[in-house]
């Protein structure tokens, strides 16, 4: 049967965690989730400080200083949501970093840190949330890949590899999580205008901009609204999917 549609607040009663929520895409995801009725926990590294509190205040949510690479990050998050809210419905693994270098100039530190933040941490945290029972039945896991993980981008070997790994993770975890009634999907944004893309080297940045068939550069809200679909009841039967945001890659 077709349930009535709650256009205004499709996430009413849901508890959501957004990592990397202090600024950029993560801050906008928090805003869109709050608009849609969710209780939002904004997580970011301790150094994010004031920016994180500002996002949390803006969305009427809670802030949580959490480095996703900390070995106990999953346990900390599980305990936090259980104590405060009895559990969690939506986790968005948005925290991400770039440490760009061409492959010839890549060093181990840059490689490891990017793989750790962008790929290993989402997996570890999802596992902890599921194992601890913090992520409730009907829960949603939403990962953030990138067009660089599909098409590659010059100078982003470590980043592109980590984001391609996220796609593999979504495909691998979907059937496992489905047994618990949890969906997992990812967005693969094209070039989005944020502090992250403003900071990357010129050639890499312009390469990214040219990957979009739709726009010069997308906005954070474009990504956040697609993520909101994955979080909403409208996507109940959607899992294991990667949706490109900002056009089809031209490369
Ligand atoms: P941003 O650099 O503006 O924001 C990233 C946030 O993640 C920051 O607040 C940062 O403090 C936080 N963060 C970094 N390491 C962390 C850690 N260890 N633990 C917790 N938080 C951490 O980046 P932006 O552009 O908003 O990107 C958000 C996500 O979207 C990232 O995963 C990025 O890779 C992805 N993405 C961005 C695109 C773009 O064009 N801006 C394109 C495709 C994907």
PDB file of C-alpha atoms and ligand atoms in Angstrom:
ATOM      1  CA  UNK A   1       0.000   0.000   0.000  1.00  0.00           C
ATOM      2  CA  UNK A   2       1.083   3.578  -0.559  1.00  0.00           C
ATOM      3  CA  UNK A   3       1.718   5.413   2.697  1.00  0.00           C
ATOM      4  CA  UNK A   4       0.883   9.121   2.988  1.00  0.00           C
ATOM      5  CA  UNK A   5       3.842  11.257   2.028  1.00  0.00           C
ATOM      6  CA  UNK A   6       5.261  13.604   4.622  1.00  0.00           C
ATOM      7  CA  UNK A   7       6.893  16.058   2.260  1.00  0.00           C
ATOM      8  CA  UNK A   8       7.915  18.502   4.921  1.00  0.00           C
ATOM      9  CA  UNK A   9       9.512  16.291   7.526  1.00  0.00           C
ATOM     10  CA  UNK A  10      10.317  12.859   6.074  1.00  0.00           C
ATOM     11  CA  UNK A  11      13.010  12.293   8.728  1.00  0.00           C
ATOM     12  CA  UNK A  12      10.823  13.137  11.738  1.00  0.00           C
ATOM     13  CA  UNK A  13      11.791  10.969  14.721  1.00  0.00           C
ATOM     14  CA  UNK A  14      15.065   9.853  13.141  1.00  0.00           C
ATOM     15  CA  UNK A  15      18.480  10.272  14.738  1.00  0.00           C
ATOM     16  CA  UNK A  16      21.319  11.018  12.328  1.00  0.00           C
ATOM     17  CA  UNK A  17      25.088  11.359  12.663  1.00  0.00           C
ATOM     18  CA  UNK A  18      27.059  13.330  10.079  1.00  0.00           C
ATOM     19  CA  UNK A  19      30.856  13.087  10.238  1.00  0.00           C
ATOM     20  CA  UNK A  20      32.927  16.028   9.015  1.00  0.00           C
ATOM     21  CA  UNK A  21      29.959  18.288   9.769  1.00  0.00           C
ATOM     22  CA  UNK A  22      31.856  21.433  10.800  1.00  0.00           C
ATOM     23  CA  UNK A  23      31.926  22.879   7.296  1.00  0.00           C
ATOM     24  CA  UNK A  24      31.428  22.242   3.581  1.00  0.00           C
ATOM     25  CA  UNK A  25      29.196  19.427   2.384  1.00  0.00           C
ATOM     26  CA  UNK A  26      28.845  17.952   5.897  1.00  0.00           C
ATOM     27  CA  UNK A  27      27.475  21.192   7.367  1.00  0.00           C
ATOM     28  CA  UNK A  28      24.886  21.373   4.579  1.00  0.00           C
ATOM     29  CA  UNK A  29      23.883  17.729   5.082  1.00  0.00           C
ATOM     30  CA  UNK A  30      23.260  18.539   8.765  1.00  0.00           C
ATOM     31  CA  UNK A  31      21.135  21.512   7.741  1.00  0.00           C
ATOM     32  CA  UNK A  32      19.058  19.526   5.229  1.00  0.00           C
ATOM     33  CA  UNK A  33      18.537  16.661   7.706  1.00  0.00           C
ATOM     34  CA  UNK A  34      17.354  19.108  10.396  1.00  0.00           C
ATOM     35  CA  UNK A  35      14.985  20.758   7.920  1.00  0.00           C
ATOM     36  CA  UNK A  36      13.593  17.288   7.173  1.00  0.00           C
ATOM     37  CA  UNK A  37      12.895  16.682  10.868  1.00  0.00           C
ATOM     38  CA  UNK A  38      15.873  14.604  12.035  1.00  0.00           C
ATOM     39  CA  UNK A  39      17.750  15.019  15.297  1.00  0.00           C
ATOM     40  CA  UNK A  40      21.287  15.647  14.096  1.00  0.00           C
ATOM     41  CA  UNK A  41      24.589  14.851  15.775  1.00  0.00           C
ATOM     42  CA  UNK A  42      27.379  16.816  14.122  1.00  0.00           C
ATOM     43  CA  UNK A  43      30.761  15.106  14.462  1.00  0.00           C
ATOM     44  CA  UNK A  44      34.164  16.457  13.486  1.00  0.00           C
ATOM     45  CA  UNK A  45      37.787  16.477  14.644  1.00  0.00           C
ATOM     46  CA  UNK A  46      38.458  18.278  17.943  1.00  0.00           C
ATOM     47  CA  UNK A  47      40.396  20.974  16.032  1.00  0.00           C
ATOM     48  CA  UNK A  48      37.191  21.957  14.212  1.00  0.00           C
ATOM     49  CA  UNK A  49      36.167  23.595  17.518  1.00  0.00           C
ATOM     50  CA  UNK A  50      34.017  26.662  17.061  1.00  0.00           C
ATOM     51  CA  UNK A  51      32.957  25.833  13.497  1.00  0.00           C
ATOM     52  CA  UNK A  52      31.499  22.544  14.715  1.00  0.00           C
ATOM     53  CA  UNK A  53      29.541  24.206  17.534  1.00  0.00           C
ATOM     54  CA  UNK A  54      28.240  26.766  15.074  1.00  0.00           C
ATOM     55  CA  UNK A  55      26.886  24.072  12.730  1.00  0.00           C
ATOM     56  CA  UNK A  56      25.339  22.153  15.631  1.00  0.00           C
ATOM     57  CA  UNK A  57      23.681  25.323  16.983  1.00  0.00           C
ATOM     58  CA  UNK A  58      22.412  26.280  13.546  1.00  0.00           C
ATOM     59  CA  UNK A  59      20.639  22.939  13.112  1.00  0.00           C
ATOM     60  CA  UNK A  60      19.499  22.657  16.740  1.00  0.00           C
ATOM     61  CA  UNK A  61      21.613  19.502  17.090  1.00  0.00           C
ATOM     62  CA  UNK A  62      24.465  18.217  19.219  1.00  0.00           C
ATOM     63  CA  UNK A  63      28.166  18.477  18.478  1.00  0.00           C
ATOM     64  CA  UNK A  64      30.577  15.633  19.060  1.00  0.00           C
ATOM     65  CA  UNK A  65      34.362  15.964  18.869  1.00  0.00           C
ATOM     66  CA  UNK A  66      35.285  12.749  17.090  1.00  0.00           C
ATOM     67  CA  UNK A  67      38.302  11.913  14.963  1.00  0.00           C
ATOM     68  CA  UNK A  68      36.970   9.123  12.746  1.00  0.00           C
ATOM     69  CA  UNK A  69      40.432   7.536  12.637  1.00  0.00           C
ATOM     70  CA  UNK A  70      40.623   7.055  16.423  1.00  0.00           C
ATOM     71  CA  UNK A  71      40.715   3.296  17.127  1.00  0.00           C
ATOM     72  CA  UNK A  72      37.720   3.617  19.451  1.00  0.00           C
ATOM     73  CA  UNK A  73      35.707   5.999  17.209  1.00  0.00           C
ATOM     74  CA  UNK A  74      33.021   3.398  16.491  1.00  0.00           C
ATOM     75  CA  UNK A  75      32.662   2.484  20.155  1.00  0.00           C
ATOM     76  CA  UNK A  76      32.548   6.137  21.221  1.00  0.00           C
ATOM     77  CA  UNK A  77      29.844   6.880  18.679  1.00  0.00           C
ATOM     78  CA  UNK A  78      27.821   3.788  19.599  1.00  0.00           C
ATOM     79  CA  UNK A  79      27.896   4.690  23.294  1.00  0.00           C
ATOM     80  CA  UNK A  80      27.063   8.331  22.597  1.00  0.00           C
ATOM     81  CA  UNK A  81      23.945   7.615  20.527  1.00  0.00           C
ATOM     82  CA  UNK A  82      22.751   4.830  22.816  1.00  0.00           C
ATOM     83  CA  UNK A  83      23.039   6.988  25.937  1.00  0.00           C
ATOM     84  CA  UNK A  84      21.498  10.102  24.408  1.00  0.00           C
ATOM     85  CA  UNK A  85      18.942   8.701  21.996  1.00  0.00           C
ATOM     86  CA  UNK A  86      18.694   4.961  22.574  1.00  0.00           C
ATOM     87  CA  UNK A  87      20.218   4.350  19.143  1.00  0.00           C
ATOM     88  CA  UNK A  88      20.816   5.678  15.662  1.00  0.00           C
ATOM     89  CA  UNK A  89      18.933   5.588  12.344  1.00  0.00           C
ATOM     90  CA  UNK A  90      21.248   7.311   9.857  1.00  0.00           C
ATOM     91  CA  UNK A  91      25.035   7.571   9.600  1.00  0.00           C
ATOM     92  CA  UNK A  92      26.672   9.685   6.906  1.00  0.00           C
ATOM     93  CA  UNK A  93      30.384   9.044   6.486  1.00  0.00           C
ATOM     94  CA  UNK A  94      31.166  12.452   5.030  1.00  0.00           C
ATOM     95  CA  UNK A  95      34.529  13.204   6.725  1.00  0.00           C
ATOM     96  CA  UNK A  96      37.200  13.184   4.061  1.00  0.00           C
ATOM     97  CA  UNK A  97      40.619  14.598   3.219  1.00  0.00           C
ATOM     98  CA  UNK A  98      42.898  15.118   0.233  1.00  0.00           C
ATOM     99  CA  UNK A  99      46.710  14.936   0.300  1.00  0.00           C
ATOM    100  CA  UNK A 100      47.321  15.312  -3.424  1.00  0.00           C
ATOM    101  CA  UNK A 101      50.494  14.191  -5.181  1.00  0.00           C
ATOM    102  CA  UNK A 102      51.149  12.361  -8.419  1.00  0.00           C
ATOM    103  CA  UNK A 103      51.965   8.699  -7.928  1.00  0.00           C
ATOM    104  CA  UNK A 104      55.698   9.211  -8.492  1.00  0.00           C
ATOM    105  CA  UNK A 105      55.789  11.746  -5.658  1.00  0.00           C
ATOM    106  CA  UNK A 106      53.471   9.925  -3.311  1.00  0.00           C
ATOM    107  CA  UNK A 107      54.806   9.122   0.152  1.00  0.00           C
ATOM    108  CA  UNK A 108      53.547   6.589   2.633  1.00  0.00           C
ATOM    109  CA  UNK A 109      52.162   9.148   5.080  1.00  0.00           C
ATOM    110  CA  UNK A 110      49.954  10.815   2.487  1.00  0.00           C
ATOM    111  CA  UNK A 111      48.788   7.461   1.160  1.00  0.00           C
ATOM    112  CA  UNK A 112      47.960   6.013   4.594  1.00  0.00           C
ATOM    113  CA  UNK A 113      46.188   9.054   6.009  1.00  0.00           C
ATOM    114  CA  UNK A 114      43.864   9.425   3.003  1.00  0.00           C
ATOM    115  CA  UNK A 115      43.018   5.708   2.904  1.00  0.00           C
ATOM    116  CA  UNK A 116      42.486   5.739   6.657  1.00  0.00           C
ATOM    117  CA  UNK A 117      40.122   8.733   6.842  1.00  0.00           C
ATOM    118  CA  UNK A 118      38.210   8.157   3.596  1.00  0.00           C
ATOM    119  CA  UNK A 119      37.963   4.377   3.384  1.00  0.00           C
ATOM    120  CA  UNK A 120      39.020   2.421   6.467  1.00  0.00           C
ATOM    121  CA  UNK A 121      37.229   4.599   9.018  1.00  0.00           C
ATOM    122  CA  UNK A 122      33.758   4.447   7.423  1.00  0.00           C
ATOM    123  CA  UNK A 123      34.061   0.668   7.330  1.00  0.00           C
ATOM    124  CA  UNK A 124      35.280   0.350  10.930  1.00  0.00           C
ATOM    125  CA  UNK A 125      32.632   2.709  12.267  1.00  0.00           C
ATOM    126  CA  UNK A 126      29.788   1.045  10.351  1.00  0.00           C
ATOM    127  CA  UNK A 127      30.901  -2.316  11.681  1.00  0.00           C
ATOM    128  CA  UNK A 128      31.006  -1.045  15.270  1.00  0.00           C
ATOM    129  CA  UNK A 129      27.577   0.599  14.983  1.00  0.00           C
ATOM    130  CA  UNK A 130      26.047  -2.577  13.590  1.00  0.00           C
ATOM    131  CA  UNK A 131      27.836  -4.972  15.971  1.00  0.00           C
ATOM    132  CA  UNK A 132      26.866  -2.922  19.024  1.00  0.00           C
ATOM    133  CA  UNK A 133      23.258  -2.741  17.868  1.00  0.00           C
ATOM    134  CA  UNK A 134      23.413   1.068  17.974  1.00  0.00           C
ATOM    135  CA  UNK A 135      22.301   1.306  14.328  1.00  0.00           C
ATOM    136  CA  UNK A 136      18.665   0.298  14.469  1.00  0.00           C
ATOM    137  CA  UNK A 137      16.776  -1.979  12.114  1.00  0.00           C
ATOM    138  CA  UNK A 138      15.771   0.024   9.042  1.00  0.00           C
ATOM    139  CA  UNK A 139      18.958   2.053   9.471  1.00  0.00           C
ATOM    140  CA  UNK A 140      20.731   3.904   6.680  1.00  0.00           C
ATOM    141  CA  UNK A 141      24.440   4.016   5.980  1.00  0.00           C
ATOM    142  CA  UNK A 142      25.429   6.687   3.482  1.00  0.00           C
ATOM    143  CA  UNK A 143      28.971   6.947   2.196  1.00  0.00           C
ATOM    144  CA  UNK A 144      30.578   9.737   0.234  1.00  0.00           C
ATOM    145  CA  UNK A 145      32.591   8.567  -2.742  1.00  0.00           C
ATOM    146  CA  UNK A 146      33.694  10.899  -5.557  1.00  0.00           C
ATOM    147  CA  UNK A 147      33.814  11.103  -9.302  1.00  0.00           C
ATOM    148  CA  UNK A 148      37.587  10.812  -8.742  1.00  0.00           C
ATOM    149  CA  UNK A 149      36.898   7.256  -7.530  1.00  0.00           C
ATOM    150  CA  UNK A 150      35.076   6.426 -10.783  1.00  0.00           C
ATOM    151  CA  UNK A 151      37.006   8.298 -13.449  1.00  0.00           C
ATOM    152  CA  UNK A 152      40.243   9.106 -11.607  1.00  0.00           C
ATOM    153  CA  UNK A 153      41.770  12.560 -11.472  1.00  0.00           C
ATOM    154  CA  UNK A 154      45.373  13.503 -12.167  1.00  0.00           C
ATOM    155  CA  UNK A 155      47.332  14.035  -8.979  1.00  0.00           C
ATOM    156  CA  UNK A 156      44.780  12.300  -6.787  1.00  0.00           C
ATOM    157  CA  UNK A 157      46.078   8.732  -6.729  1.00  0.00           C
ATOM    158  CA  UNK A 158      45.526   8.170  -3.025  1.00  0.00           C
ATOM    159  CA  UNK A 159      42.235  10.087  -2.943  1.00  0.00           C
ATOM    160  CA  UNK A 160      40.832   8.407  -6.078  1.00  0.00           C
ATOM    161  CA  UNK A 161      41.837   4.999  -4.756  1.00  0.00           C
ATOM    162  CA  UNK A 162      40.153   5.651  -1.414  1.00  0.00           C
ATOM    163  CA  UNK A 163      36.967   6.816  -3.108  1.00  0.00           C
ATOM    164  CA  UNK A 164      36.971   3.828  -5.505  1.00  0.00           C
ATOM    165  CA  UNK A 165      37.348   1.685  -2.389  1.00  0.00           C
ATOM    166  CA  UNK A 166      34.228   3.275  -0.923  1.00  0.00           C
ATOM    167  CA  UNK A 167      32.292   2.023  -3.960  1.00  0.00           C
ATOM    168  CA  UNK A 168      33.619  -1.493  -3.372  1.00  0.00           C
ATOM    169  CA  UNK A 169      32.644  -1.185   0.274  1.00  0.00           C
ATOM    170  CA  UNK A 170      29.065  -0.229  -0.574  1.00  0.00           C
ATOM    171  CA  UNK A 171      28.737  -3.164  -2.956  1.00  0.00           C
ATOM    172  CA  UNK A 172      30.266  -5.584  -0.461  1.00  0.00           C
ATOM    173  CA  UNK A 173      28.326  -4.441   2.584  1.00  0.00           C
ATOM    174  CA  UNK A 174      24.881  -4.062   0.978  1.00  0.00           C
ATOM    175  CA  UNK A 175      23.873  -7.753   1.021  1.00  0.00           C
ATOM    176  CA  UNK A 176      25.287  -8.225   4.525  1.00  0.00           C
ATOM    177  CA  UNK A 177      23.495  -5.211   6.006  1.00  0.00           C
ATOM    178  CA  UNK A 178      20.286  -6.079   4.137  1.00  0.00           C
ATOM    179  CA  UNK A 179      19.900  -9.075   6.450  1.00  0.00           C
ATOM    180  CA  UNK A 180      19.517  -6.566   9.282  1.00  0.00           C
ATOM    181  CA  UNK A 181      17.155  -4.327   7.340  1.00  0.00           C
ATOM    182  CA  UNK A 182      19.850  -1.673   6.852  1.00  0.00           C
ATOM    183  CA  UNK A 183      20.566  -0.028   3.502  1.00  0.00           C
ATOM    184  CA  UNK A 184      23.921   1.352   2.341  1.00  0.00           C
ATOM    185  CA  UNK A 185      24.387   3.701  -0.599  1.00  0.00           C
ATOM    186  CA  UNK A 186      26.841   6.349  -1.701  1.00  0.00           C
ATOM    187  CA  UNK A 187      26.924   9.603  -3.572  1.00  0.00           C
ATOM    188  CA  UNK A 188      29.783  10.283  -5.952  1.00  0.00           C
ATOM    189  CA  UNK A 189      29.909  14.078  -6.206  1.00  0.00           C
ATOM    190  CA  UNK A 190      31.619  15.832  -9.055  1.00  0.00           C
ATOM    191  CA  UNK A 191      33.364  19.117  -8.410  1.00  0.00           C
ATOM    192  CA  UNK A 192      31.671  20.908  -5.506  1.00  0.00           C
ATOM    193  CA  UNK A 193      32.693  24.404  -4.432  1.00  0.00           C
ATOM    194  CA  UNK A 194      34.072  24.013  -0.886  1.00  0.00           C
ATOM    195  CA  UNK A 195      37.225  24.792   1.093  1.00  0.00           C
ATOM    196  CA  UNK A 196      38.534  21.366   0.084  1.00  0.00           C
ATOM    197  CA  UNK A 197      38.397  22.083  -3.642  1.00  0.00           C
ATOM    198  CA  UNK A 198      39.566  25.672  -3.207  1.00  0.00           C
ATOM    199  CA  UNK A 199      42.779  24.320  -1.653  1.00  0.00           C
ATOM    200  CA  UNK A 200      43.761  21.720  -4.253  1.00  0.00           C
ATOM    201  CA  UNK A 201      46.383  22.512  -6.915  1.00  0.00           C
ATOM    202  CA  UNK A 202      45.210  24.390 -10.029  1.00  0.00           C
ATOM    203  CA  UNK A 203      45.567  21.552 -12.560  1.00  0.00           C
ATOM    204  CA  UNK A 204      43.794  19.081 -10.307  1.00  0.00           C
ATOM    205  CA  UNK A 205      41.056  21.594  -9.570  1.00  0.00           C
ATOM    206  CA  UNK A 206      40.408  22.460 -13.210  1.00  0.00           C
ATOM    207  CA  UNK A 207      40.477  18.741 -14.106  1.00  0.00           C
ATOM    208  CA  UNK A 208      37.765  18.224 -11.515  1.00  0.00           C
ATOM    209  CA  UNK A 209      35.647  21.103 -12.814  1.00  0.00           C
ATOM    210  CA  UNK A 210      35.751  19.681 -16.355  1.00  0.00           C
ATOM    211  CA  UNK A 211      34.424  16.306 -15.173  1.00  0.00           C
ATOM    212  CA  UNK A 212      30.877  17.578 -14.842  1.00  0.00           C
ATOM    213  CA  UNK A 213      28.524  17.487 -17.799  1.00  0.00           C
ATOM    214  CA  UNK A 214      25.977  19.663 -15.991  1.00  0.00           C
ATOM    215  CA  UNK A 215      27.657  22.485 -14.175  1.00  0.00           C
ATOM    216  CA  UNK A 216      30.921  24.311 -13.751  1.00  0.00           C
ATOM    217  CA  UNK A 217      30.886  23.371 -10.115  1.00  0.00           C
ATOM    218  CA  UNK A 218      28.130  22.004  -7.942  1.00  0.00           C
ATOM    219  CA  UNK A 219      26.978  23.361  -4.593  1.00  0.00           C
ATOM    220  CA  UNK A 220      27.007  21.546  -1.269  1.00  0.00           C
ATOM    221  CA  UNK A 221      23.213  21.477  -1.239  1.00  0.00           C
ATOM    222  CA  UNK A 222      23.172  19.414  -4.453  1.00  0.00           C
ATOM    223  CA  UNK A 223      24.996  16.633  -2.613  1.00  0.00           C
ATOM    224  CA  UNK A 224      23.009  17.044   0.611  1.00  0.00           C
ATOM    225  CA  UNK A 225      19.637  16.692  -1.124  1.00  0.00           C
ATOM    226  CA  UNK A 226      20.689  13.444  -2.816  1.00  0.00           C
ATOM    227  CA  UNK A 227      21.892  12.130   0.538  1.00  0.00           C
ATOM    228  CA  UNK A 228      18.539  13.152   2.048  1.00  0.00           C
ATOM    229  CA  UNK A 229      16.850  10.858  -0.490  1.00  0.00           C
ATOM    230  CA  UNK A 230      18.984   7.918   0.692  1.00  0.00           C
ATOM    231  CA  UNK A 231      17.990   8.781   4.275  1.00  0.00           C
ATOM    232  CA  UNK A 232      14.262   9.117   3.567  1.00  0.00           C
ATOM    233  CA  UNK A 233      11.510   6.481   3.432  1.00  0.00           C
ATOM    234  CA  UNK A 234      11.324   7.101  -0.337  1.00  0.00           C
ATOM    235  CA  UNK A 235      14.462   4.985  -0.791  1.00  0.00           C
ATOM    236  CA  UNK A 236      13.392   1.999   1.348  1.00  0.00           C
ATOM    237  CA  UNK A 237      14.208  -0.491  -1.402  1.00  0.00           C
ATOM    238  CA  UNK A 238      17.387   1.160  -2.636  1.00  0.00           C
ATOM    239  CA  UNK A 239      20.671  -0.331  -1.494  1.00  0.00           C
ATOM    240  CA  UNK A 240      24.141  -0.940  -2.891  1.00  0.00           C
ATOM    241  CA  UNK A 241      23.822   2.051  -5.237  1.00  0.00           C
ATOM    242  CA  UNK A 242      26.230   4.801  -6.214  1.00  0.00           C
ATOM    243  CA  UNK A 243      24.645   8.009  -7.482  1.00  0.00           C
ATOM    244  CA  UNK A 244      26.750  10.592  -9.263  1.00  0.00           C
ATOM    245  CA  UNK A 245      25.913  14.157  -8.307  1.00  0.00           C
ATOM    246  CA  UNK A 246      26.678  16.978 -10.756  1.00  0.00           C
ATOM    247  CA  UNK A 247      26.350  15.226 -14.031  1.00  0.00           C
ATOM    248  CA  UNK A 248      27.895  12.325 -15.831  1.00  0.00           C
ATOM    249  CA  UNK A 249      31.645  12.315 -15.875  1.00  0.00           C
ATOM    250  CA  UNK A 250      32.973  13.512 -19.211  1.00  0.00           C
ATOM    251  CA  UNK A 251      36.321  11.835 -18.699  1.00  0.00           C
TER     252      UNK A 251
HETATM  253  P1  LIG B   1      35.901  19.974   3.641  1.00  0.00           P
HETATM  254  O1  LIG B   1      37.374  19.830   3.737  1.00  0.00           O
HETATM  255  O2  LIG B   1      35.307  21.311   3.426  1.00  0.00           O
HETATM  256  O3  LIG B   1      35.197  19.317   4.927  1.00  0.00           O
HETATM  257  C1  LIG B   1      35.602  18.050   5.409  1.00  0.00           C
HETATM  258  C2  LIG B   1      35.341  17.998   6.896  1.00  0.00           C
HETATM  259  O4  LIG B   1      35.798  16.705   7.354  1.00  0.00           O
HETATM  260  C3  LIG B   1      36.108  19.057   7.687  1.00  0.00           C
HETATM  261  O5  LIG B   1      35.249  19.736   8.587  1.00  0.00           O
HETATM  262  C4  LIG B   1      37.174  18.240   8.421  1.00  0.00           C
HETATM  263  O6  LIG B   1      37.545  18.792   9.688  1.00  0.00           O
HETATM  264  C5  LIG B   1      36.478  16.897   8.571  1.00  0.00           C
HETATM  265  N1  LIG B   1      37.426  15.823   8.837  1.00  0.00           N
HETATM  266  C6  LIG B   1      38.624  15.599   8.223  1.00  0.00           C
HETATM  267  N2  LIG B   1      39.252  14.568   8.793  1.00  0.00           N
HETATM  268  C7  LIG B   1      38.444  14.108   9.784  1.00  0.00           C
HETATM  269  C8  LIG B   1      38.565  13.081  10.745  1.00  0.00           C
HETATM  270  N3  LIG B   1      39.665  12.307  10.814  1.00  0.00           N
HETATM  271  N4  LIG B   1      37.547  12.887  11.628  1.00  0.00           N
HETATM  272  C9  LIG B   1      36.443  13.667  11.577  1.00  0.00           C
HETATM  273  N5  LIG B   1      36.279  14.677  10.707  1.00  0.00           N
HETATM  274  C10 LIG B   1      37.271  14.897   9.805  1.00  0.00           C
HETATM  275  O7  LIG B   1      35.468  18.943   2.472  1.00  0.00           O
HETATM  276  P2  LIG B   1      34.140  18.871   1.576  1.00  0.00           P
HETATM  277  O8  LIG B   1      34.455  19.398   0.245  1.00  0.00           O
HETATM  278  O9  LIG B   1      32.973  19.367   2.315  1.00  0.00           O
HETATM  279  O10 LIG B   1      34.035  17.268   1.425  1.00  0.00           O
HETATM  280  C11 LIG B   1      33.167  16.457   2.190  1.00  0.00           C
HETATM  281  C12 LIG B   1      33.206  15.039   1.626  1.00  0.00           C
HETATM  282  O11 LIG B   1      32.813  15.059   0.259  1.00  0.00           O
HETATM  283  C13 LIG B   1      34.597  14.401   1.653  1.00  0.00           C
HETATM  284  O12 LIG B   1      34.479  13.013   1.922  1.00  0.00           O
HETATM  285  C14 LIG B   1      35.094  14.616   0.237  1.00  0.00           C
HETATM  286  O13 LIG B   1      36.069  13.696  -0.123  1.00  0.00           O
HETATM  287  C15 LIG B   1      33.801  14.418  -0.525  1.00  0.00           C
HETATM  288  N6  LIG B   1      33.801  14.993  -1.864  1.00  0.00           N
HETATM  289  C16 LIG B   1      33.983  16.344  -2.040  1.00  0.00           C
HETATM  290  C17 LIG B   1      33.973  16.858  -3.315  1.00  0.00           C
HETATM  291  C18 LIG B   1      34.167  18.300  -3.585  1.00  0.00           C
HETATM  292  O14 LIG B   1      34.264  18.652  -4.763  1.00  0.00           O
HETATM  293  N7  LIG B   1      34.216  19.177  -2.596  1.00  0.00           N
HETATM  294  C19 LIG B   1      33.771  15.983  -4.493  1.00  0.00           C
HETATM  295  C20 LIG B   1      33.579  14.612  -4.180  1.00  0.00           C
HETATM  296  C21 LIG B   1      33.590  14.148  -2.904  1.00  0.00           C
END
